Short mmCIF file of C-alpha atoms in Angstrom, two decimals:
data_model
loop_
_atom_site.label_atom_id
_atom_site.label_comp_id
_atom_site.label_asym_id
_atom_site.label_seq_id
_atom_site.Cartn_x
_atom_site.Cartn_y
_atom_site.Cartn_z
CA MET A 21 30.69 20.59 42.15
CA ASP A 22 30.60 20.45 38.60
CA SER A 23 29.39 16.86 37.78
CA VAL A 24 28.30 13.81 39.74
CA LEU A 25 30.27 11.33 37.63
CA LEU A 26 33.38 11.17 35.76
CA LEU A 27 33.05 9.76 32.20
CA GLY A 28 34.38 6.68 32.98
CA GLU A 29 32.24 6.01 35.75
CA ALA A 30 28.82 6.76 34.06
CA GLU A 31 30.22 4.29 31.30
CA GLY A 32 30.67 1.60 33.97
CA TYR A 33 27.27 1.77 35.40
CA ILE A 34 25.72 1.85 32.19
CA GLN A 35 27.73 -1.16 31.01
CA SER A 36 26.32 -3.16 34.29
CA LEU A 37 22.93 -2.52 34.09
CA GLU A 38 21.33 -6.22 33.37
CA LYS A 39 18.03 -7.68 33.20
CA MET A 40 16.51 -9.17 36.41
CA ALA A 41 13.82 -11.38 37.69
CA LEU A 42 10.83 -10.28 39.37
CA ARG A 43 11.74 -11.95 42.78
CA ASP A 44 15.17 -10.02 42.60
CA ILE A 45 13.47 -6.71 43.13
CA GLY A 46 14.69 -5.25 46.63
CA SER A 47 17.86 -7.47 46.67
CA PRO A 48 21.22 -6.20 47.17
CA ARG A 49 22.03 -6.60 43.53
CA TRP A 50 18.76 -4.65 42.51
CA PHE A 51 19.50 -2.05 44.68
CA ARG A 52 23.04 -1.43 43.61
CA GLN A 53 21.56 -1.05 40.27
CA HIS A 54 19.16 1.25 41.48
CA GLU A 55 21.68 3.45 42.85
CA TYR A 56 23.41 3.45 39.38
CA ILE A 57 20.12 4.32 37.73
CA GLU A 58 19.42 7.12 39.99
CA LYS A 59 22.83 8.62 39.99
CA LEU A 60 22.83 8.29 35.63
CA ASN A 61 19.40 10.20 36.09
CA MET A 62 21.05 12.85 38.15
CA GLN A 63 23.74 13.04 35.69
CA ALA A 64 21.52 13.33 32.87
CA ILE A 65 19.70 16.41 34.48
CA LEU A 66 22.84 18.25 35.06
CA ASN A 67 24.41 17.78 31.60
CA ALA A 68 20.95 18.61 30.07
CA SER A 69 21.23 22.29 32.34
CA ALA A 70 24.75 22.30 30.79
CA ASN A 71 23.75 21.83 27.13
CA GLN A 72 25.49 18.69 26.87
CA GLU A 73 22.40 16.34 26.63
CA GLU A 74 23.94 13.75 24.53
CA PHE A 75 26.29 12.64 27.35
CA ILE A 76 24.08 9.83 28.93
CA LYS A 77 22.57 8.99 25.46
CA ASP A 78 25.73 8.18 23.53
CA HIS A 79 26.96 5.48 26.01
CA PHE A 80 23.11 4.06 26.30
CA VAL A 81 23.06 3.93 22.42
CA SER A 82 26.77 2.85 21.94
CA LEU A 83 26.35 0.10 24.59
CA GLY A 84 22.85 -0.99 23.72
CA LYS A 85 21.52 -0.74 27.27
CA ILE A 86 18.02 1.11 25.96
CA PRO A 87 16.31 -2.41 25.85
CA THR A 88 17.72 -3.26 29.30
CA LEU A 89 16.19 -0.01 30.96
CA VAL A 90 13.05 -0.40 29.40
CA HIS A 91 12.81 -4.04 30.80
CA ALA A 92 13.72 -2.87 34.13
CA MET A 93 10.89 -0.21 34.12
CA ILE A 94 8.15 -2.49 32.92
CA LEU A 95 9.31 -5.36 35.49
CA THR A 96 8.81 -2.63 38.40
CA GLU A 97 5.45 -1.84 36.82
CA VAL A 98 4.37 -5.34 36.88
CA TRP A 99 5.72 -5.58 40.57
CA LYS A 100 3.75 -2.70 41.50
CA HIS A 101 0.59 -4.37 39.89
CA LYS A 102 0.91 -7.96 40.91
CA VAL A 103 3.31 -8.10 44.11
CA PHE A 104 3.15 -4.82 45.87
CA PRO A 105 -0.74 -5.31 46.65
CA ILE A 106 -0.25 -8.58 47.99
CA ILE A 107 2.25 -7.11 50.42
CA CYS A 108 0.11 -4.58 51.27
CA LYS A 109 -2.60 -7.20 52.44
CA LEU A 110 -0.49 -9.33 54.77
CA GLN A 111 -1.52 -7.98 58.06
CA ASP A 112 1.69 -9.18 60.14
CA PHE A 113 4.15 -7.29 57.93
CA LYS A 114 5.71 -4.60 59.87
CA PRO A 115 9.03 -3.66 58.96
CA LYS A 116 11.37 -1.40 60.81
CA SER A 117 11.85 0.69 57.77
CA THR A 118 10.04 1.36 54.56
CA PHE A 119 12.66 3.04 52.76
CA LEU A 120 13.53 -0.01 50.56
CA LEU A 121 9.90 -0.34 49.54
CA TYR A 122 9.81 3.27 48.59
CA MET A 123 12.61 2.83 46.55
CA VAL A 124 11.11 0.07 44.58
CA ILE A 125 7.85 2.13 44.23
CA HIS A 126 10.36 5.09 42.95
CA HIS A 127 12.27 3.37 40.54
CA GLU A 128 9.84 3.14 37.95
CA ALA A 129 9.58 6.97 38.08
CA THR A 130 13.33 7.25 37.90
CA ILE A 131 13.56 5.38 34.79
CA ILE A 132 10.93 7.06 33.08
CA ASN A 133 12.70 10.39 33.76
CA LEU A 134 15.73 9.09 32.29
CA LEU A 135 13.97 7.65 29.21
CA GLU A 136 12.36 11.22 28.73
CA THR A 137 15.66 12.59 28.55
CA ILE A 138 17.25 9.74 26.11
CA MET A 139 14.53 9.29 24.05
CA TYR A 140 14.36 13.01 22.82
CA HIS A 141 17.46 11.76 20.25
CA LYS A 142 16.33 9.89 17.08
CA GLU A 143 19.29 7.34 17.61
CA SER A 144 17.65 6.42 20.91
CA SER A 145 14.83 5.18 19.17
CA GLU A 146 16.59 3.25 16.56
CA ALA A 147 18.76 1.66 19.40
CA ALA A 148 15.74 0.88 20.95
CA CYS A 149 15.21 -1.77 18.89
CA ASP A 150 12.32 -3.95 19.47
CA SER A 151 11.66 -2.61 23.13
CA VAL A 152 10.34 0.39 21.26
CA LEU A 153 7.04 -1.76 20.67
CA ASP A 154 7.11 -2.53 24.66
CA LEU A 155 7.83 1.27 25.19
CA LEU A 156 4.82 2.41 23.26
CA ASP A 157 2.54 -0.13 24.72
CA TYR A 158 3.81 1.04 28.51
CA CYS A 159 3.03 4.70 27.51
CA HIS A 160 -0.59 3.81 25.86
CA ARG A 161 -1.01 2.02 29.53
CA LYS A 162 -0.09 5.13 31.39
CA LEU A 163 -2.00 7.54 29.02
CA THR A 164 -5.27 5.89 29.18
CA LEU A 165 -5.11 5.36 32.86
CA LEU A 166 -4.47 9.06 32.74
CA ALA A 167 -7.40 9.82 30.95
CA GLY A 168 -9.81 7.65 32.83
CA ARG A 169 -8.60 9.07 35.98
CA SER A 170 -9.19 12.41 35.01
CA VAL A 171 -12.75 11.77 33.63
CA SER A 172 -13.42 10.19 36.95
CA GLY A 173 -11.66 13.16 38.75
CA GLN A 174 -9.16 10.76 40.56
CA ILE A 175 -6.19 13.06 39.63
CA PRO A 176 -4.54 13.46 43.00
CA THR A 177 -4.89 17.00 44.31
CA GLU A 178 -1.50 16.76 46.22
CA ASP A 179 2.17 16.72 45.49
CA ARG A 180 3.85 13.56 46.36
CA ILE A 181 6.40 13.57 48.79
CA THR A 182 9.99 13.01 48.26
CA HIS A 183 12.70 10.41 49.86
CA ALA A 184 13.83 13.04 52.32
CA GLN A 185 10.07 13.75 53.50
CA LEU A 186 9.21 9.87 53.69
CA SER A 187 9.20 9.41 57.43
CA ASP A 188 10.81 6.20 58.50
CA THR A 189 7.73 5.09 60.39
CA ALA A 190 5.43 5.27 57.39
CA SER A 191 3.12 2.39 57.11
CA VAL A 192 3.27 0.31 53.89
CA GLN A 193 -0.81 1.97 53.30
CA ASP A 194 1.01 4.96 53.32
CA LEU A 195 3.39 3.91 50.56
CA GLN A 196 0.32 2.70 48.86
CA ARG A 197 -0.99 5.93 48.57
CA GLN A 198 2.05 7.66 47.71
CA SER A 199 2.59 4.98 44.86
CA ASP A 200 -1.01 6.32 43.31
CA MET A 201 0.30 10.02 43.68
CA LEU A 202 3.38 9.01 41.90
CA GLU A 203 1.53 7.11 39.00
CA PHE A 204 0.37 10.48 37.87
CA GLU A 205 3.68 11.82 37.78
CA ILE A 206 5.10 8.69 35.49
CA SER A 207 1.98 9.02 33.26
CA VAL A 208 2.77 12.65 32.51
CA LYS A 209 6.30 11.59 31.72
CA ALA A 210 5.00 8.70 29.59
CA LEU A 211 3.50 11.50 27.35
CA SER A 212 6.87 13.16 26.88
CA VAL A 213 8.31 9.80 25.64
CA LEU A 214 5.28 9.15 23.26
CA CYS A 215 5.88 12.79 22.08
CA TYR A 216 9.39 11.88 21.25
CA ILE A 217 8.41 8.54 19.78
CA THR A 218 5.97 10.45 17.20
CA ASP A 219 8.89 12.86 16.31
CA HIS A 220 11.23 9.85 14.89
CA ILE A 221 8.30 7.56 13.36
CA GLU A 222 9.78 7.77 9.69
CA SER A 223 12.83 5.93 11.26
CA LEU A 224 11.00 3.08 12.89
CA SER A 225 9.61 0.14 11.72
CA LEU A 226 6.16 -0.52 10.20
CA SER A 227 5.12 -2.53 13.23
CA VAL A 228 5.74 0.64 15.72
CA LEU A 229 3.42 2.50 13.34
CA SER A 230 0.54 -0.17 13.11
CA ARG A 231 0.50 -0.55 16.74
CA MET A 232 0.39 3.08 17.50
CA LEU A 233 -2.37 3.87 14.67
CA CYS A 234 -4.36 0.79 14.57
CA THR A 235 -3.77 -1.29 17.61
CA HIS A 236 -4.12 1.50 20.47
CA ASN A 237 -5.72 4.26 18.20
CA MET A 238 -3.65 6.92 19.81
CA PRO A 239 -5.06 9.63 18.21
CA CYS A 240 -8.20 9.31 19.96
CA VAL A 241 -6.43 8.59 23.16
CA LEU A 242 -4.90 12.00 22.92
CA VAL A 243 -8.04 13.91 22.12
CA GLN A 244 -9.37 12.56 25.44
CA LEU A 245 -6.12 14.27 27.27
CA VAL A 246 -6.77 17.61 25.22
CA LYS A 247 -10.64 17.37 26.43
CA ASN A 248 -9.82 16.73 30.00
CA CYS A 249 -6.38 18.36 30.65
CA PRO A 250 -5.45 16.34 33.61
CA TRP A 251 -2.49 18.85 34.40
CA ASN A 252 -4.74 21.65 34.71
CA ARG A 253 -6.89 22.28 37.58
CA GLY A 254 -9.35 24.83 36.68
CA THR A 255 -7.64 28.09 35.48
CA LEU A 256 -5.84 28.61 39.16
CA GLU A 257 -3.10 25.69 38.93
CA LYS A 258 -1.30 23.85 37.08
CA TYR A 259 0.80 20.99 37.38
CA THR A 260 4.57 21.77 36.14
CA GLU A 261 7.84 20.71 37.18
CA GLY A 262 6.66 18.01 39.15
CA LYS A 263 4.36 20.06 41.46
CA TRP A 264 0.85 21.86 41.23
CA ARG A 265 1.54 25.35 41.19
CA THR A 266 -0.76 28.42 41.38
CA VAL A 267 -1.07 30.10 37.92
CA ARG A 268 -1.04 34.16 37.76
CA PRO A 269 -3.65 35.74 36.10
CA GLU A 270 -1.40 36.69 32.98
CA ASP A 271 -0.36 33.32 32.43
CA GLN A 272 -3.88 31.52 32.47
CA LEU A 273 -3.89 31.11 28.95
CA LYS A 274 -0.37 29.95 28.38
CA LEU A 275 0.21 26.62 27.15
CA SER A 276 2.01 24.28 29.29
CA LYS A 277 4.97 21.81 28.38
CA HIS A 278 2.11 18.88 28.48
CA ASP A 279 -0.39 21.01 26.54
CA GLY A 280 2.18 21.56 23.77
CA GLN A 281 3.27 17.79 23.76
CA VAL A 282 -0.12 16.42 23.23
CA TRP A 283 -0.51 18.90 20.54
CA MET A 284 2.74 18.08 18.93
CA ALA A 285 2.08 14.65 19.05
CA LEU A 286 -1.24 14.72 17.24
CA LEU A 287 0.12 16.85 14.62
CA ASN A 288 2.92 13.95 13.79
CA LEU A 289 -0.03 11.33 13.89
CA LEU A 290 -2.45 13.05 11.57
CA LEU A 291 -0.32 15.04 8.96
CA LYS A 292 2.80 12.80 8.58
CA PRO A 293 2.20 11.06 5.36
CA ASP A 294 3.09 7.80 6.43
CA CYS A 295 0.42 8.06 9.50
CA GLN A 296 -2.29 9.54 7.03
CA ARG A 297 -1.66 6.45 4.80
CA LYS A 298 -1.99 3.92 7.72
CA TYR A 299 -4.61 5.68 9.76
CA ASP A 300 -8.38 4.73 9.44
CA PHE A 301 -10.58 7.94 9.32
CA ASN A 302 -13.53 5.58 10.16
CA SER A 303 -16.68 7.61 11.24
CA PHE A 304 -15.94 7.17 15.17
CA ASN A 305 -12.26 8.32 14.57
CA LYS A 306 -13.47 11.35 12.39
CA THR A 307 -16.09 12.42 14.92
CA GLN A 308 -13.40 12.32 17.66
CA LEU A 309 -10.92 14.02 15.73
CA LEU A 310 -13.27 16.86 14.71
CA LYS A 311 -13.61 17.64 18.40
CA LEU A 312 -10.46 19.28 18.30
CA ARG A 313 -11.78 22.10 16.45
CA GLY A 314 -13.20 23.91 19.43
CA PHE A 315 -9.59 23.77 21.21
CA LEU A 316 -7.53 25.27 18.06
CA THR A 317 -8.41 28.88 18.94
CA ASP A 318 -6.47 31.80 17.78
CA VAL A 319 -4.43 32.07 21.09
CA VAL A 320 -3.46 28.66 20.99
CA ILE A 321 -2.26 28.74 17.52
CA ASP A 322 -0.23 31.84 18.39
CA GLN A 323 1.73 29.94 20.75
CA LEU A 324 2.32 27.13 18.32
CA PRO A 325 1.69 28.20 14.80
CA ASN A 326 2.72 24.80 13.25
CA LEU A 327 -0.95 23.95 14.51
CA LEU A 328 -2.37 26.03 11.90
CA ASP A 329 -1.69 23.10 9.45
CA LEU A 330 -3.80 20.72 11.96
CA ARG A 331 -6.93 23.40 11.64
CA HIS A 332 -6.80 23.43 8.00
CA PHE A 333 -6.53 19.62 8.05
CA LEU A 334 -9.38 19.52 10.29
CA SER A 335 -11.74 21.80 8.45
CA GLN A 336 -10.86 19.69 5.07
CA LEU A 337 -11.97 16.55 7.32
CA THR A 338 -15.43 17.96 7.81
CA VAL A 339 -16.21 17.98 4.04
CA THR A 340 -14.22 14.74 2.72
CA ASP A 341 -13.73 11.52 3.68
CA PRO A 342 -9.99 10.17 3.33
CA ALA A 343 -9.36 6.66 1.55
CA ALA A 344 -9.66 3.91 3.81
CA PRO A 345 -5.91 2.33 4.41
CA LYS A 346 -5.04 -0.79 2.37
CA LYS A 347 -5.51 -3.91 4.22
CA ASP A 348 -2.14 -5.72 3.10
CA LEU A 349 -1.04 -8.70 4.77
CA ILE A 350 1.59 -8.07 7.05
CA LEU A 351 3.59 -9.46 9.70
CA GLU A 352 3.95 -7.62 12.64
CA GLN A 353 6.43 -7.47 15.66
CA VAL A 354 4.37 -7.58 19.07
CA PRO A 355 5.74 -6.42 22.43
CA GLU A 356 7.30 -9.16 24.73
CA ILE A 357 8.53 -7.70 27.92
CA TRP A 358 5.15 -7.58 29.80
CA ASN A 359 3.97 -10.73 28.59
CA ASN A 360 7.00 -12.80 29.42
CA ILE A 361 7.30 -11.50 32.48
CA VAL A 362 3.80 -12.26 33.44
CA THR A 363 3.84 -15.72 31.92
CA GLU A 364 6.83 -16.59 33.62
CA ASN A 365 5.53 -15.58 37.23
CA SER A 366 1.54 -15.90 36.65
CA SER A 367 1.74 -18.53 39.68
CA LYS A 368 4.06 -17.40 42.02
CA TRP A 369 2.86 -13.68 42.94
CA LYS A 370 1.68 -14.68 46.59
CA ALA A 371 5.12 -16.99 46.73
CA ILE A 372 7.39 -13.91 45.69
CA ALA A 373 5.24 -11.63 47.88
CA LYS A 374 5.96 -13.67 50.79
CA TYR A 375 9.47 -14.55 50.10
CA GLN A 376 10.38 -10.39 49.68
CA VAL A 377 8.46 -9.64 52.68
CA THR A 378 10.92 -12.20 54.80
CA HIS A 379 14.12 -11.89 52.96
CA VAL A 380 14.07 -8.12 51.48
CA PHE A 381 11.82 -6.00 53.20
CA ASN A 382 12.38 -6.50 56.70
CA PRO A 383 16.24 -6.12 57.04
CA SER A 384 18.35 -6.10 60.34
CA GLU A 385 19.50 -3.34 62.27
CA SER A 386 23.12 -3.50 60.47
CA GLU A 387 21.41 -3.52 57.08
CA LEU A 388 19.29 -0.61 57.88
CA ARG A 389 22.56 1.69 59.04
CA GLU A 390 24.07 0.20 55.74
CA GLN A 391 21.08 1.53 53.74
CA ALA A 392 20.83 4.79 55.34
CA SER A 393 24.36 5.61 54.68
CA ARG A 394 23.92 4.31 50.94
CA LEU A 395 20.82 6.77 50.70
CA ALA A 396 22.41 9.61 52.23
CA GLN A 397 25.36 9.75 49.66
CA THR A 398 22.66 8.74 46.58
CA TYR A 399 20.25 11.57 47.50
CA ASN A 400 22.86 14.09 48.62
CA LEU A 401 20.87 17.34 48.98
CA ASP A 402 23.87 19.66 47.91
CA VAL A 403 24.05 17.13 44.79
CA MET A 404 20.62 17.67 44.27
CA GLU A 405 20.77 21.74 44.47
CA ASN A 406 23.50 21.63 41.93
CA LEU A 407 21.39 19.55 39.66
CA ILE A 408 18.48 22.14 39.36
CA PRO A 409 18.68 23.81 35.87
CA ASP A 410 16.95 26.59 37.03
CA LYS A 411 17.00 29.08 40.26
CA PRO A 412 14.79 27.45 42.89
CA LYS A 413 10.54 28.82 42.85
CA CYS A 414 8.48 29.85 45.35
CA GLY A 415 6.46 27.02 46.59
CA ASP A 416 3.02 29.34 46.71
CA CYS A 417 3.32 31.92 43.68
CA GLY A 418 5.70 30.15 41.69
CA ARG A 419 8.35 33.10 41.25
CA VAL A 420 12.05 32.83 41.80
CA GLY A 421 12.57 31.82 45.73
CA ALA A 422 14.85 33.99 47.67
CA LYS A 423 14.61 32.13 50.97
CA ARG A 424 13.99 28.90 52.06
CA CYS A 425 12.31 26.98 54.93
CA SER A 426 14.71 27.27 57.98
CA ARG A 427 13.27 23.95 59.27
CA CYS A 428 13.35 21.35 56.69
CA GLN A 429 15.27 23.47 54.10
CA GLY A 430 13.31 21.75 51.31
CA GLU A 431 11.08 24.59 50.34
CA TRP A 432 11.67 28.15 48.93
CA TYR A 433 9.84 31.32 48.84
CA CYS A 434 10.39 34.77 47.47
CA ASN A 435 9.05 36.66 50.51
CA ARG A 436 7.64 36.11 54.10
CA GLU A 437 4.19 36.56 52.92
CA CYS A 438 4.20 33.66 50.24
CA GLN A 439 5.71 31.47 53.33
CA VAL A 440 2.91 32.32 55.94
CA LYS A 441 -0.10 32.01 53.24
CA HIS A 442 1.82 28.31 52.29
CA TRP A 443 2.30 27.07 55.58
CA PRO A 444 -0.82 25.34 56.30
CA LYS A 445 -0.10 23.13 52.82
CA HIS A 446 3.62 22.60 53.75
CA LYS A 447 3.20 22.04 57.37
CA PRO A 448 2.69 18.06 57.13
CA ALA A 449 5.79 17.88 54.68
CA CYS A 450 7.71 20.09 56.48
CA LYS A 451 7.36 17.75 59.54
CA LEU A 452 7.93 14.66 57.85
CA MET A 453 11.04 16.07 56.15
CA ALA A 454 12.47 17.34 59.46
CA GLU A 455 11.69 14.21 61.36
CA ALA A 456 13.19 12.39 58.68
CA ILE A 457 16.64 14.29 58.28
CA GLU A 458 16.93 14.23 62.43
CA LYS A 459 16.76 10.34 62.24
CA LEU A 460 18.81 9.85 59.29
CA GLN A 461 21.37 12.09 61.26
CA GLU A 462 20.98 9.96 63.99
CA GLU A 463 21.55 6.48 62.60
CA LEU A 464 24.62 7.97 60.65
CA ASN A 465 25.94 9.85 63.81
CA ILE A 466 26.32 12.99 61.94
CA SER A 467 25.72 16.29 64.25
CA SER A 468 23.05 18.78 63.11
#
């Protein structure tokens, strides 16, 4: 299979995307749009592996749908913060299936993953228009949460389970735990998006620059990420490609993708002329930034030579005080999506939760069967394997996988020894995946 969607199909899916109300989340109309975004996300991954990254981006830019995508992501974020906790507290809510709830929880991750691909390009940042401010605020919320959880030791120690691994009998409380684990993955993706925004800062409005440097003080947030490095678990494990992986001894000093993104964002925000004129290098900010010197070792600079300029700048900062930014009268734009959603629904959270519990997340047997069929088509394992840009990797050591688990078909290993070593960790997920596949086959009347 060479592609997931034809050109006309992708264009039609993007064109059909629309802004929805909070009450609509989980409805058939919402579920159909979720499927479209999932397939577009798969297409973006496939085309990235075929060096055709602009395939999806061009259509989102030309059709003006990036603001719609940002709205859908923030709408899901608000739902997870305001409505989902109420649903979890309803003791009498015992749905026959939790798949649809999981789809809503996962929707935010799907969109941020798609935006990570799209926002790499300068045209996308420009086409986002005013919604880039909302996207910037979103990234700030996620990164401050990531930094805070890292300091308090609340970073998840396990990989989240996938759609196929999710047991149909999982409780709402199990989904709440999965949501917390998924939040870590979303926050890491938000770092990528922020890095791309800083790459294109010259082409964006002054309001974006002001909000990034003055309102949110993003350089100091990034300093905390450098200090705490939430995607590293000591020197033994690193979070890469959506999983915690064991680091080989020879790779322990190698920078991960996320390390590189933090440093590149700092490089953009501290050395670009527009940023230097706008940022206030007061005593607090200066003290925080100078902490970076201890992390700019020769080993790090050898991997990212551009950081030599940052080290020189920090050396100068120790003996000089840059001029304070001019305090001109500026009319700034403010983000609207989060505030509009919260204001519109501020007194309706409980009512929305009860409505969705009754009419959305408690489907009939026939609706469950239809959902199972559509989910099987959307998350077809053969299609997903086609989308993997690299060869499958061993679940234990990270090397190229040669064989996969015969029971769940979802984990790869380079040899028998790694499979045996990884079995205690893989066993719970393997059981869940195998049971989920069996149930799905029974519902769809598919023979093994």
